[in-house]
């Protein structure tokens, strides 16, 4: 699984960061970015889906088959 | 450069009282109000064609109104306030929020009149009142001050302050969760961030009331009441100019945009925004959450037993009882989903109605405190997302944690005594809670 934050859509609600700080990081302006290459370890997949489902701006995409 | 620019830039204050009033006249606007007090706000005849968000029926319980309009319209209209539109669905509210080409933030509070056009794109309280491209820089100035990391140090202070408020009513059978508790918390926190005296809290609350809840008053009266706010902030700016400190006010006085110092007027407007925007909004959210828990024993018991669920429950309270409805002004005549919108018509953005749209949320009309998927729009959508949302969440969470820790068992003392504010910020202003034995 692989996640990606669209930096143009992200408005800094920070919901993903509060739900899955292992997967997202914030810049100095509160804009979110996936950590590293966005590959989600199996034990964090549920959290990744939760982050996606709580983004008010629909800014996070998830590729269920994203190769590590 | 506007009159307000001139008067504020010439000196730390805002010039003479006449300068100030002339500048405020421009902000408040002219002309559209009726002088006859008796018929200013007659009862709403039909919500689809004559809505009024300050009507007591709306304030007491807006949800059935929105549910019906969402099915029937889904964009309501009124001739009141010089013409205003009300989209109700999540889809349409989002569309307006994202469309900064057709809708301006020159004013975001619906009043009987409009601020003058030359205030755009900065507006009276940047960045909330700003349009692109100016908006971007004005917002970036503030964003680093409101990230989770930046505000985390305020948590302990907030918790101590909340505990102190409850200590002050220790032993009382009835505690007003709005008057004794909720209303004080955001005021104290923002005063600390801005470096304003804690003892001025009562003044701030009066400013909020005048600026945001007395929107139906004639322009002359609004100029006078808002003038007190202008004088207060100007004095604080002058004192911080003379004696810089480690706080947001000093930060703004020294701030630059595109390599140029920002104007005193910009600093003034931003301070006014920070002072006003977080107060009755967060106070409303705290009150609505306690109101819900007072009348829903199962939810209260569950949060007492599982405090780790509180952050999730708070998102649900924010969805279900979102306090804030924003507004925009139509830039030029155009047709929006069949609605013939005219330049300077108001468009309300009822995020609370969007949050109750069954097309966007399952069981939209129920409060589900462990709702896992919750894309609520309580803090708005798009470029004007509430800048203080992290701070509001921190205050709300700490306020509820502290309340439940002290009072695990409570109920409404008198449901009929609860009073909700109307207008664009809805929340309990009177909320007597009976404390029960544990």
CSV table of C-alpha atoms in Angstrom, one decimal:
chain,number,residue,atom,x,y,z
A,1,UNK,CA,0.0,0.0,0.0
A,2,UNK,CA,1.2,3.5,-0.8
A,3,UNK,CA,-0.3,6.9,0.1
A,4,UNK,CA,0.2,10.4,-1.3
A,5,UNK,CA,-0.9,13.8,-0.2
A,6,UNK,CA,-1.8,16.3,-2.9
A,7,UNK,CA,0.0,19.4,-1.6
A,8,UNK,CA,-2.3,21.7,-3.7
A,9,UNK,CA,-5.4,20.3,-2.1
A,10,UNK,CA,-4.1,20.0,1.5
A,11,UNK,CA,-5.2,23.0,3.5
A,12,UNK,CA,-3.6,22.0,6.8
A,13,UNK,CA,-6.5,20.5,8.7
A,14,UNK,CA,-3.9,18.1,10.1
A,15,UNK,CA,-6.3,15.2,10.5
A,16,UNK,CA,-4.0,12.7,8.9
A,17,UNK,CA,-1.1,13.8,11.0
A,18,UNK,CA,-3.1,13.4,14.2
A,19,UNK,CA,-4.5,10.0,13.2
A,20,UNK,CA,-1.3,8.6,11.7
A,21,UNK,CA,1.9,10.5,12.7
A,22,UNK,CA,4.0,7.5,11.6
A,23,UNK,CA,2.8,8.1,8.0
A,24,UNK,CA,2.5,11.9,7.7
A,25,UNK,CA,4.7,14.9,8.5
A,26,UNK,CA,3.9,18.6,8.5
A,27,UNK,CA,6.0,21.5,7.1
A,28,UNK,CA,6.4,24.8,8.9
A,29,UNK,CA,3.1,25.9,7.5
A,30,UNK,CA,1.2,22.9,8.6
A,31,UNK,CA,0.9,21.4,5.1
A,32,UNK,CA,1.0,17.6,5.2
A,33,UNK,CA,3.3,15.3,3.3
A,34,UNK,CA,3.6,11.5,3.3
A,35,UNK,CA,6.8,10.4,5.1
A,36,UNK,CA,9.4,9.0,2.7
A,37,UNK,CA,8.1,7.3,-0.4
A,38,UNK,CA,4.6,6.8,1.2
A,39,UNK,CA,4.8,3.1,1.4
A,40,UNK,CA,2.6,1.9,4.3
A,41,UNK,CA,3.8,-1.1,6.4
A,42,UNK,CA,1.1,-3.7,6.8
A,43,UNK,CA,0.5,-2.9,10.5
A,44,UNK,CA,-0.3,0.7,9.6
A,45,UNK,CA,-2.7,0.0,6.7
A,46,UNK,CA,-5.8,0.5,8.8
A,47,UNK,CA,-4.5,3.9,10.0
A,48,UNK,CA,-3.7,4.9,6.5
A,49,UNK,CA,-7.3,4.2,5.4
A,50,UNK,CA,-8.5,6.2,8.5
A,51,UNK,CA,-6.4,9.2,7.5
A,52,UNK,CA,-7.8,9.1,4.0
A,53,UNK,CA,-11.3,8.8,5.2
A,54,UNK,CA,-11.0,11.8,7.5
A,55,UNK,CA,-9.4,14.3,5.1
A,56,UNK,CA,-12.0,17.1,4.6
A,57,UNK,CA,-10.3,18.2,1.4
A,58,UNK,CA,-10.0,14.7,-0.2
A,59,UNK,CA,-6.3,15.4,-0.5
A,60,UNK,CA,-4.9,12.0,0.2
A,61,UNK,CA,-4.9,9.2,-2.3
A,62,UNK,CA,-4.2,5.6,-1.6
A,63,UNK,CA,-2.9,2.9,-3.9
A,64,UNK,CA,-3.8,-0.4,-2.3
A,65,UNK,CA,-1.4,-2.3,-4.5
A,66,UNK,CA,1.4,0.3,-4.3
A,67,UNK,CA,4.6,-1.7,-4.4
A,68,UNK,CA,7.1,-1.0,-1.6
B,1,UNK,CA,-4.6,53.3,0.4
B,2,UNK,CA,-7.8,53.6,2.3
B,3,UNK,CA,-8.8,56.0,5.1
B,4,UNK,CA,-8.2,53.3,7.6
B,5,UNK,CA,-4.7,52.7,6.2
B,6,UNK,CA,-3.9,56.4,6.5
B,7,UNK,CA,-5.3,56.8,10.0
B,8,UNK,CA,-3.7,53.7,11.3
B,9,UNK,CA,-0.4,54.2,9.6
B,10,UNK,CA,0.2,57.7,10.6
B,11,UNK,CA,0.5,56.8,14.3
B,12,UNK,CA,0.3,53.8,16.5
B,13,UNK,CA,-3.3,54.6,17.3
B,14,UNK,CA,-5.9,55.2,14.6
B,15,UNK,CA,-5.8,59.0,14.6
B,16,UNK,CA,-8.6,61.2,15.9
B,17,UNK,CA,-12.0,59.9,16.8
B,18,UNK,CA,-13.4,61.5,13.6
B,19,UNK,CA,-10.7,59.7,11.5
B,20,UNK,CA,-11.6,56.5,13.2
B,21,UNK,CA,-15.3,56.8,12.6
B,22,UNK,CA,-14.8,57.8,9.0
B,23,UNK,CA,-12.6,54.7,8.5
B,24,UNK,CA,-15.1,52.5,10.3
B,25,UNK,CA,-18.0,53.8,8.2
B,26,UNK,CA,-16.2,52.4,5.2
B,27,UNK,CA,-15.9,49.0,6.9
B,28,UNK,CA,-19.4,48.9,8.2
B,29,UNK,CA,-20.8,50.3,4.9
B,30,UNK,CA,-23.9,52.3,4.4
B,31,UNK,CA,-27.4,52.5,3.4
B,32,UNK,CA,-29.2,49.2,3.3
B,33,UNK,CA,-30.6,49.0,6.8
B,34,UNK,CA,-34.0,50.1,7.8
B,35,UNK,CA,-34.3,52.7,10.6
B,36,UNK,CA,-37.6,51.4,11.7
B,37,UNK,CA,-36.7,49.1,14.6
B,38,UNK,CA,-40.1,47.6,14.8
B,39,UNK,CA,-40.0,45.7,11.6
B,40,UNK,CA,-36.3,45.0,11.2
B,41,UNK,CA,-36.7,41.3,11.7
B,42,UNK,CA,-40.2,40.2,11.2
B,43,UNK,CA,-40.9,36.4,11.7
B,44,UNK,CA,-39.8,34.3,8.7
B,45,UNK,CA,-42.7,33.7,6.4
B,46,UNK,CA,-41.1,31.0,4.3
B,47,UNK,CA,-37.6,29.5,4.9
B,48,UNK,CA,-36.9,28.9,1.2
B,49,UNK,CA,-37.6,32.4,0.1
B,50,UNK,CA,-37.4,34.6,3.2
B,51,UNK,CA,-34.8,32.9,5.5
B,52,UNK,CA,-33.1,34.7,8.4
B,53,UNK,CA,-30.2,33.1,10.2
B,54,UNK,CA,-30.8,35.4,13.2
B,55,UNK,CA,-34.4,34.3,13.6
B,56,UNK,CA,-35.0,32.8,17.1
B,57,UNK,CA,-36.5,29.7,15.5
B,58,UNK,CA,-33.2,29.1,13.7
B,59,UNK,CA,-31.1,29.8,16.8
B,60,UNK,CA,-33.2,27.4,18.9
B,61,UNK,CA,-33.1,24.4,16.5
B,62,UNK,CA,-31.9,24.9,12.9
B,63,UNK,CA,-31.6,21.3,12.0
B,64,UNK,CA,-35.2,20.6,10.8
B,65,UNK,CA,-35.0,23.8,8.8
B,66,UNK,CA,-31.8,22.7,7.0
B,67,UNK,CA,-33.1,19.2,6.5
B,68,UNK,CA,-36.2,20.4,4.8
B,69,UNK,CA,-34.4,23.0,2.7
B,70,UNK,CA,-31.7,20.5,1.6
B,71,UNK,CA,-34.5,18.4,0.1
B,72,UNK,CA,-36.6,21.2,-1.3
B,73,UNK,CA,-34.2,23.8,-2.7
B,74,UNK,CA,-31.3,23.2,-2.2
B,75,UNK,CA,-30.3,26.9,-2.3
B,76,UNK,CA,-32.6,29.2,-0.2
B,77,UNK,CA,-32.9,32.9,-0.7
B,78,UNK,CA,-33.9,36.0,1.2
B,79,UNK,CA,-34.4,39.6,0.4
B,80,UNK,CA,-33.3,40.4,3.9
B,81,UNK,CA,-29.8,41.9,4.4
B,82,UNK,CA,-30.0,43.4,0.9
B,83,UNK,CA,-30.2,39.9,-0.6
B,84,UNK,CA,-28.6,36.6,0.5
B,85,UNK,CA,-28.4,33.0,-0.6
B,86,UNK,CA,-28.1,29.9,1.4
B,87,UNK,CA,-26.8,26.7,-0.2
B,88,UNK,CA,-27.5,23.7,2.1
B,89,UNK,CA,-25.8,20.6,0.8
B,90,UNK,CA,-22.2,19.5,1.4
B,91,UNK,CA,-21.6,19.6,-2.3
B,92,UNK,CA,-22.9,23.1,-2.9
B,93,UNK,CA,-21.3,24.5,0.3
B,94,UNK,CA,-18.0,23.0,-0.9
B,95,UNK,CA,-18.4,24.5,-4.3
B,96,UNK,CA,-18.8,28.0,-3.0
B,97,UNK,CA,-16.0,27.6,-0.5
B,98,UNK,CA,-13.6,26.5,-3.3
B,99,UNK,CA,-14.7,29.2,-5.8
B,100,UNK,CA,-12.7,32.3,-5.0
B,101,UNK,CA,-13.3,33.5,-8.6
B,102,UNK,CA,-17.0,34.2,-8.1
B,103,UNK,CA,-17.1,34.7,-4.4
B,104,UNK,CA,-15.2,37.3,-2.3
B,105,UNK,CA,-14.3,37.2,1.3
B,106,UNK,CA,-14.3,41.0,1.5
B,107,UNK,CA,-16.8,40.5,4.3
B,108,UNK,CA,-17.6,37.2,5.9
B,109,UNK,CA,-20.2,38.4,8.4
B,110,UNK,CA,-23.7,39.1,6.9
B,111,UNK,CA,-24.9,42.5,8.0
B,112,UNK,CA,-27.5,45.0,6.7
B,113,UNK,CA,-24.8,46.7,4.6
B,114,UNK,CA,-21.6,46.0,2.7
B,115,UNK,CA,-18.0,47.1,3.3
B,116,UNK,CA,-16.7,49.3,0.5
B,117,UNK,CA,-15.1,47.6,-2.6
B,118,UNK,CA,-11.8,49.3,-2.1
B,119,UNK,CA,-11.1,47.1,0.9
B,120,UNK,CA,-10.5,44.1,-1.3
B,121,UNK,CA,-8.3,42.2,-1.6
B,122,UNK,CA,-6.9,42.8,1.9
B,123,UNK,CA,-10.2,43.3,3.7
B,124,UNK,CA,-10.6,44.4,7.3
B,125,UNK,CA,-9.2,41.4,9.0
B,126,UNK,CA,-6.6,39.6,6.9
B,127,UNK,CA,-6.4,36.8,6.0
B,128,UNK,CA,-10.0,35.8,6.7
B,129,UNK,CA,-11.3,38.9,4.8
B,130,UNK,CA,-8.7,38.6,2.0
B,131,UNK,CA,-8.9,37.3,-1.5
B,132,UNK,CA,-6.2,35.7,-3.7
B,133,UNK,CA,-3.5,36.5,-4.4
B,134,UNK,CA,-3.0,38.7,-1.3
B,135,UNK,CA,-4.5,36.1,0.9
B,136,UNK,CA,-1.7,33.6,0.4
B,137,UNK,CA,1.1,35.7,1.9
B,138,UNK,CA,-1.1,37.0,4.8
B,139,UNK,CA,-2.0,33.5,5.7
B,140,UNK,CA,1.5,32.1,5.5
B,141,UNK,CA,2.6,34.8,8.0
B,142,UNK,CA,0.4,33.2,10.6
B,143,UNK,CA,0.4,29.5,9.8
B,144,UNK,CA,3.7,28.7,11.6
B,145,UNK,CA,2.3,30.1,14.8
B,146,UNK,CA,-0.7,27.7,14.8
B,147,UNK,CA,0.8,24.3,13.9
B,148,UNK,CA,0.4,21.5,16.4
B,149,UNK,CA,4.0,21.8,17.4
B,150,UNK,CA,3.7,25.6,17.9
B,151,UNK,CA,0.6,25.4,20.2
B,152,UNK,CA,1.5,22.2,22.1
B,153,UNK,CA,3.2,24.3,24.9
B,154,UNK,CA,-0.2,25.9,25.6
B,155,UNK,CA,-1.8,22.6,26.7
B,156,UNK,CA,-0.6,22.6,30.3
B,157,UNK,CA,-1.5,26.2,30.7
B,158,UNK,CA,-5.0,25.6,29.3
B,159,UNK,CA,-5.5,22.6,31.6
B,160,UNK,CA,-4.4,24.5,34.7
B,161,UNK,CA,-6.7,27.3,33.7
B,162,UNK,CA,-9.7,25.0,33.1
B,163,UNK,CA,-9.1,23.3,36.5
B,164,UNK,CA,-9.0,26.8,38.1
B,165,UNK,CA,-12.3,27.7,36.6
B,166,UNK,CA,-13.9,24.6,38.1
B,167,UNK,CA,-12.2,25.2,41.4
B,168,UNK,CA,-13.9,28.6,41.5
B,169,UNK,CA,-17.3,26.9,41.5
B,170,UNK,CA,-16.4,24.0,43.6
B,171,UNK,CA,-19.3,22.6,45.7
B,172,UNK,CA,-22.0,24.3,43.6
B,173,UNK,CA,-25.0,22.2,42.8
B,174,UNK,CA,-25.5,24.0,39.5
B,175,UNK,CA,-22.6,25.2,37.3
B,176,UNK,CA,-23.2,27.2,34.0
B,177,UNK,CA,-21.0,25.4,31.5
B,178,UNK,CA,-21.1,28.4,29.2
B,179,UNK,CA,-20.9,31.3,31.6
B,180,UNK,CA,-18.8,29.8,34.4
B,181,UNK,CA,-16.6,27.7,32.1
B,182,UNK,CA,-16.6,27.7,28.3
B,183,UNK,CA,-16.6,31.4,27.6
B,184,UNK,CA,-13.5,32.0,29.6
B,185,UNK,CA,-11.2,29.4,28.1
B,186,UNK,CA,-10.5,30.7,24.5
B,187,UNK,CA,-10.4,34.3,25.8
B,188,UNK,CA,-7.6,33.5,28.3
B,189,UNK,CA,-5.6,31.5,25.8
B,190,UNK,CA,-5.7,34.1,23.0
B,191,UNK,CA,-4.9,36.9,25.4
B,192,UNK,CA,-1.8,35.0,26.4
B,193,UNK,CA,-0.8,34.4,22.8
B,194,UNK,CA,-1.3,38.1,21.9
B,195,UNK,CA,0.3,39.3,25.1
B,196,UNK,CA,-2.8,41.2,26.3
B,197,UNK,CA,-3.7,41.6,30.0
B,198,UNK,CA,-5.6,38.6,31.3
B,199,UNK,CA,-7.8,41.1,33.3
B,200,UNK,CA,-9.2,42.4,30.0
B,201,UNK,CA,-11.1,39.2,29.3
B,202,UNK,CA,-14.6,40.8,29.9
B,203,UNK,CA,-13.7,43.5,27.4
B,204,UNK,CA,-12.9,41.0,24.7
B,205,UNK,CA,-16.2,39.2,25.2
B,206,UNK,CA,-18.1,42.5,24.8
B,207,UNK,CA,-16.1,43.1,21.5
B,208,UNK,CA,-17.1,39.7,20.2
B,209,UNK,CA,-20.7,40.3,21.0
B,210,UNK,CA,-20.8,43.7,19.4
B,211,UNK,CA,-18.9,42.6,16.3
B,212,UNK,CA,-20.4,39.2,15.6
B,213,UNK,CA,-23.7,38.9,17.4
B,214,UNK,CA,-25.2,42.4,17.0
B,215,UNK,CA,-25.1,42.3,13.2
B,216,UNK,CA,-28.7,43.6,12.9
B,217,UNK,CA,-27.8,47.0,14.4
B,218,UNK,CA,-27.8,50.1,12.3
B,219,UNK,CA,-24.4,51.1,10.8
B,220,UNK,CA,-24.1,54.2,13.1
B,221,UNK,CA,-24.4,52.1,16.2
B,222,UNK,CA,-22.0,49.5,14.8
B,223,UNK,CA,-19.4,52.2,14.1
B,224,UNK,CA,-19.7,53.3,17.7
B,225,UNK,CA,-19.4,49.8,19.3
B,226,UNK,CA,-16.7,48.5,17.0
B,227,UNK,CA,-14.8,51.8,17.7
B,228,UNK,CA,-14.2,50.5,21.3
B,229,UNK,CA,-12.4,47.5,19.8
B,230,UNK,CA,-10.3,49.6,17.5
B,231,UNK,CA,-9.2,51.9,20.4
B,232,UNK,CA,-8.3,48.9,22.5
B,233,UNK,CA,-6.2,47.1,19.9
B,234,UNK,CA,-4.5,50.4,18.9
B,235,UNK,CA,-3.5,51.0,22.5
B,236,UNK,CA,-2.1,47.5,22.8
B,237,UNK,CA,-0.2,47.9,19.5
B,238,UNK,CA,1.3,51.2,20.7
B,239,UNK,CA,2.4,49.6,24.0
B,240,UNK,CA,4.0,46.7,22.1
B,241,UNK,CA,5.7,49.1,19.7
B,242,UNK,CA,7.2,50.9,22.7
B,243,UNK,CA,8.1,47.8,24.5
B,244,UNK,CA,8.5,44.7,22.3
B,245,UNK,CA,7.7,41.3,23.9
B,246,UNK,CA,7.8,37.6,23.0
B,247,UNK,CA,4.2,37.4,21.8
B,248,UNK,CA,2.1,37.4,18.7
B,249,UNK,CA,1.5,41.1,18.7
B,250,UNK,CA,5.2,41.9,18.6
B,251,UNK,CA,5.7,39.2,16.0
B,252,UNK,CA,3.1,40.9,13.8
B,253,UNK,CA,4.5,44.4,14.3
B,254,UNK,CA,7.8,43.2,13.0
B,255,UNK,CA,6.4,40.9,10.3
B,256,UNK,CA,7.2,41.3,6.6
B,257,UNK,CA,5.5,40.2,3.4
B,258,UNK,CA,7.5,40.0,0.2
B,259,UNK,CA,10.3,41.7,1.9
B,260,UNK,CA,8.2,44.7,3.0
B,261,UNK,CA,7.0,45.4,6.5
B,262,UNK,CA,3.3,44.8,6.7
B,263,UNK,CA,1.1,47.9,7.3
B,264,UNK,CA,-0.1,48.9,10.7
B,265,UNK,CA,-3.6,48.5,9.3
B,266,UNK,CA,-2.8,44.9,8.3
B,267,UNK,CA,-1.4,44.2,11.8
B,268,UNK,CA,-4.5,45.8,13.4
B,269,UNK,CA,-6.9,43.7,11.2
B,270,UNK,CA,-5.0,40.5,11.9
B,271,UNK,CA,-5.0,41.1,15.7
B,272,UNK,CA,-8.7,41.9,15.5
B,273,UNK,CA,-9.2,38.6,13.7
B,274,UNK,CA,-7.2,36.5,16.2
B,275,UNK,CA,-8.9,38.2,19.1
B,276,UNK,CA,-12.4,37.7,17.8
B,277,UNK,CA,-12.4,34.6,15.7
B,278,UNK,CA,-11.4,32.1,18.3
B,279,UNK,CA,-13.5,33.2,21.1
B,280,UNK,CA,-17.3,32.6,20.7
B,281,UNK,CA,-16.6,29.8,18.2
B,282,UNK,CA,-14.6,27.7,20.6
B,283,UNK,CA,-16.8,28.7,23.5
B,284,UNK,CA,-19.8,27.5,21.4
B,285,UNK,CA,-18.1,24.1,20.7
B,286,UNK,CA,-17.2,23.5,24.3
B,287,UNK,CA,-20.8,24.4,25.4
B,288,UNK,CA,-22.5,22.2,22.7
B,289,UNK,CA,-20.3,19.3,23.6
B,290,UNK,CA,-21.2,19.6,27.3
B,291,UNK,CA,-24.8,20.1,26.4
B,292,UNK,CA,-24.8,16.8,24.4
B,293,UNK,CA,-23.1,14.9,27.2
B,294,UNK,CA,-25.5,16.3,29.8
B,295,UNK,CA,-28.5,14.9,27.9
B,296,UNK,CA,-26.9,11.7,26.7
B,297,UNK,CA,-25.9,9.6,29.7
B,298,UNK,CA,-24.6,6.6,27.6
B,299,UNK,CA,-22.1,8.8,25.7
B,300,UNK,CA,-21.0,10.5,28.9
B,301,UNK,CA,-20.5,7.2,30.7
B,302,UNK,CA,-18.5,5.9,27.8
B,303,UNK,CA,-16.2,8.9,27.6
B,304,UNK,CA,-15.6,8.7,31.4
B,305,UNK,CA,-14.7,5.0,31.1
B,306,UNK,CA,-12.7,5.4,27.8
B,307,UNK,CA,-11.1,8.8,27.9
B,308,UNK,CA,-8.9,7.8,25.0
B,309,UNK,CA,-12.0,8.1,22.8
B,310,UNK,CA,-12.4,11.8,23.6
B,311,UNK,CA,-10.5,13.0,20.5
B,312,UNK,CA,-12.7,11.0,18.2
B,313,UNK,CA,-15.9,12.1,20.1
B,314,UNK,CA,-14.8,15.7,19.7
B,315,UNK,CA,-14.6,15.4,16.0
B,316,UNK,CA,-18.1,14.1,16.0
B,317,UNK,CA,-19.3,17.0,18.3
B,318,UNK,CA,-17.6,19.3,15.8
B,319,UNK,CA,-19.5,17.7,12.9
B,320,UNK,CA,-22.9,17.5,14.6
B,321,UNK,CA,-22.8,20.9,16.4
B,322,UNK,CA,-20.4,22.8,14.2
B,323,UNK,CA,-20.7,26.4,15.4
B,324,UNK,CA,-19.6,28.4,12.4
B,325,UNK,CA,-21.4,29.6,9.3
B,326,UNK,CA,-19.2,31.7,7.1
B,327,UNK,CA,-20.3,34.1,4.3
B,328,UNK,CA,-19.0,35.4,1.0
B,329,UNK,CA,-20.1,38.3,-1.3
B,330,UNK,CA,-20.9,37.6,-5.0
B,331,UNK,CA,-18.3,39.4,-7.1
B,332,UNK,CA,-20.2,39.9,-10.3
B,333,UNK,CA,-23.7,38.9,-11.5
B,334,UNK,CA,-23.7,35.2,-12.5
B,335,UNK,CA,-25.9,32.1,-12.3
B,336,UNK,CA,-25.1,29.5,-9.7
B,337,UNK,CA,-27.1,26.3,-10.2
B,338,UNK,CA,-30.1,28.1,-11.6
B,339,UNK,CA,-29.8,30.9,-9.0
B,340,UNK,CA,-29.5,34.4,-10.5
B,341,UNK,CA,-26.9,35.8,-8.1
B,342,UNK,CA,-26.2,39.5,-8.3
B,343,UNK,CA,-23.0,41.4,-7.4
B,344,UNK,CA,-22.8,42.0,-3.7
B,345,UNK,CA,-25.4,39.4,-2.8
B,346,UNK,CA,-24.4,37.6,0.3
B,347,UNK,CA,-23.9,33.8,0.2
B,348,UNK,CA,-23.9,32.0,3.5
B,349,UNK,CA,-21.7,29.0,3.9
B,350,UNK,CA,-23.5,26.8,6.5
B,351,UNK,CA,-20.8,24.3,7.3
B,352,UNK,CA,-23.1,22.9,10.1
B,353,UNK,CA,-25.7,22.1,7.4
B,354,UNK,CA,-23.1,20.5,5.1
B,355,UNK,CA,-22.1,18.3,8.1
B,356,UNK,CA,-25.6,17.0,8.5
B,357,UNK,CA,-26.1,16.2,4.8
B,358,UNK,CA,-27.1,12.5,4.4
B,359,UNK,CA,-25.4,12.4,1.0
B,360,UNK,CA,-22.1,13.1,2.6
B,361,UNK,CA,-22.4,11.3,6.0
B,362,UNK,CA,-24.0,8.0,7.1
B,363,UNK,CA,-26.5,8.5,9.9
B,364,UNK,CA,-26.0,12.2,9.4
B,365,UNK,CA,-28.6,13.2,12.0
B,366,UNK,CA,-27.2,11.0,14.7
B,367,UNK,CA,-24.3,11.8,17.1
B,368,UNK,CA,-22.0,8.7,16.9
B,369,UNK,CA,-19.2,9.4,19.3
B,370,UNK,CA,-16.9,6.7,17.9
B,371,UNK,CA,-17.5,7.6,14.2
B,372,UNK,CA,-14.3,6.5,12.5
B,373,UNK,CA,-14.8,8.2,9.2
B,374,UNK,CA,-15.5,11.8,9.6
B,375,UNK,CA,-14.7,14.3,6.9
B,376,UNK,CA,-16.6,17.1,8.6
B,377,UNK,CA,-16.2,20.7,7.5
B,378,UNK,CA,-16.6,22.4,10.9
B,379,UNK,CA,-13.4,24.4,10.2
B,380,UNK,CA,-14.4,25.3,6.7
B,381,UNK,CA,-13.0,24.1,3.4
B,382,UNK,CA,-10.4,25.4,0.9
B,383,UNK,CA,-8.0,28.3,1.3
B,384,UNK,CA,-9.8,29.8,4.3
B,385,UNK,CA,-9.7,26.7,6.5
B,386,UNK,CA,-9.8,27.9,10.1
B,387,UNK,CA,-6.3,29.0,10.9
B,388,UNK,CA,-6.8,28.2,14.6
B,389,UNK,CA,-8.3,24.8,14.1
B,390,UNK,CA,-5.4,23.0,16.0
B,391,UNK,CA,-5.7,25.5,18.9
B,392,UNK,CA,-9.5,25.1,19.0
B,393,UNK,CA,-9.2,21.3,19.1
B,394,UNK,CA,-6.7,21.6,21.9
B,395,UNK,CA,-8.9,23.9,23.9
B,396,UNK,CA,-12.0,21.8,23.3
B,397,UNK,CA,-10.3,18.5,24.2
B,398,UNK,CA,-8.7,19.9,27.3
B,399,UNK,CA,-11.9,21.5,28.4
B,400,UNK,CA,-13.9,18.3,28.0
B,401,UNK,CA,-11.2,16.1,29.6
B,402,UNK,CA,-11.0,18.5,32.6
B,403,UNK,CA,-14.8,18.8,32.9
B,404,UNK,CA,-15.3,15.0,32.8
B,405,UNK,CA,-12.5,14.4,35.2
B,406,UNK,CA,-14.1,16.7,37.7
B,407,UNK,CA,-17.8,15.9,37.0
B,408,UNK,CA,-18.3,12.4,35.7
B,409,UNK,CA,-22.0,12.7,36.3
B,410,UNK,CA,-24.3,15.6,35.4
B,411,UNK,CA,-27.4,16.6,33.7
B,412,UNK,CA,-29.2,19.7,32.3
B,413,UNK,CA,-30.5,21.7,35.4
B,414,UNK,CA,-33.3,23.1,33.3
B,415,UNK,CA,-33.6,22.3,29.6
B,416,UNK,CA,-35.8,25.3,29.1
B,417,UNK,CA,-33.2,27.7,30.5
B,418,UNK,CA,-30.6,26.8,27.8
B,419,UNK,CA,-30.2,29.6,25.4
B,420,UNK,CA,-28.5,29.3,22.0
B,421,UNK,CA,-27.0,32.2,20.1
B,422,UNK,CA,-28.2,32.8,16.6
B,423,UNK,CA,-26.5,34.3,13.6
B,424,UNK,CA,-23.3,32.9,12.2
B,425,UNK,CA,-21.9,31.5,15.4
B,426,UNK,CA,-24.3,29.1,17.1
B,427,UNK,CA,-23.7,27.7,20.6
B,428,UNK,CA,-25.2,27.7,24.1
B,429,UNK,CA,-24.8,31.1,25.8
B,430,UNK,CA,-26.7,30.0,28.9
B,431,UNK,CA,-26.2,26.3,30.0
B,432,UNK,CA,-27.0,25.5,33.6
B,433,UNK,CA,-25.7,22.0,34.5
B,434,UNK,CA,-26.8,20.1,37.6
B,435,UNK,CA,-23.8,18.3,39.1
B,436,UNK,CA,-24.8,14.8,40.3
B,437,UNK,CA,-23.2,12.6,42.8
B,438,UNK,CA,-20.7,10.1,41.3
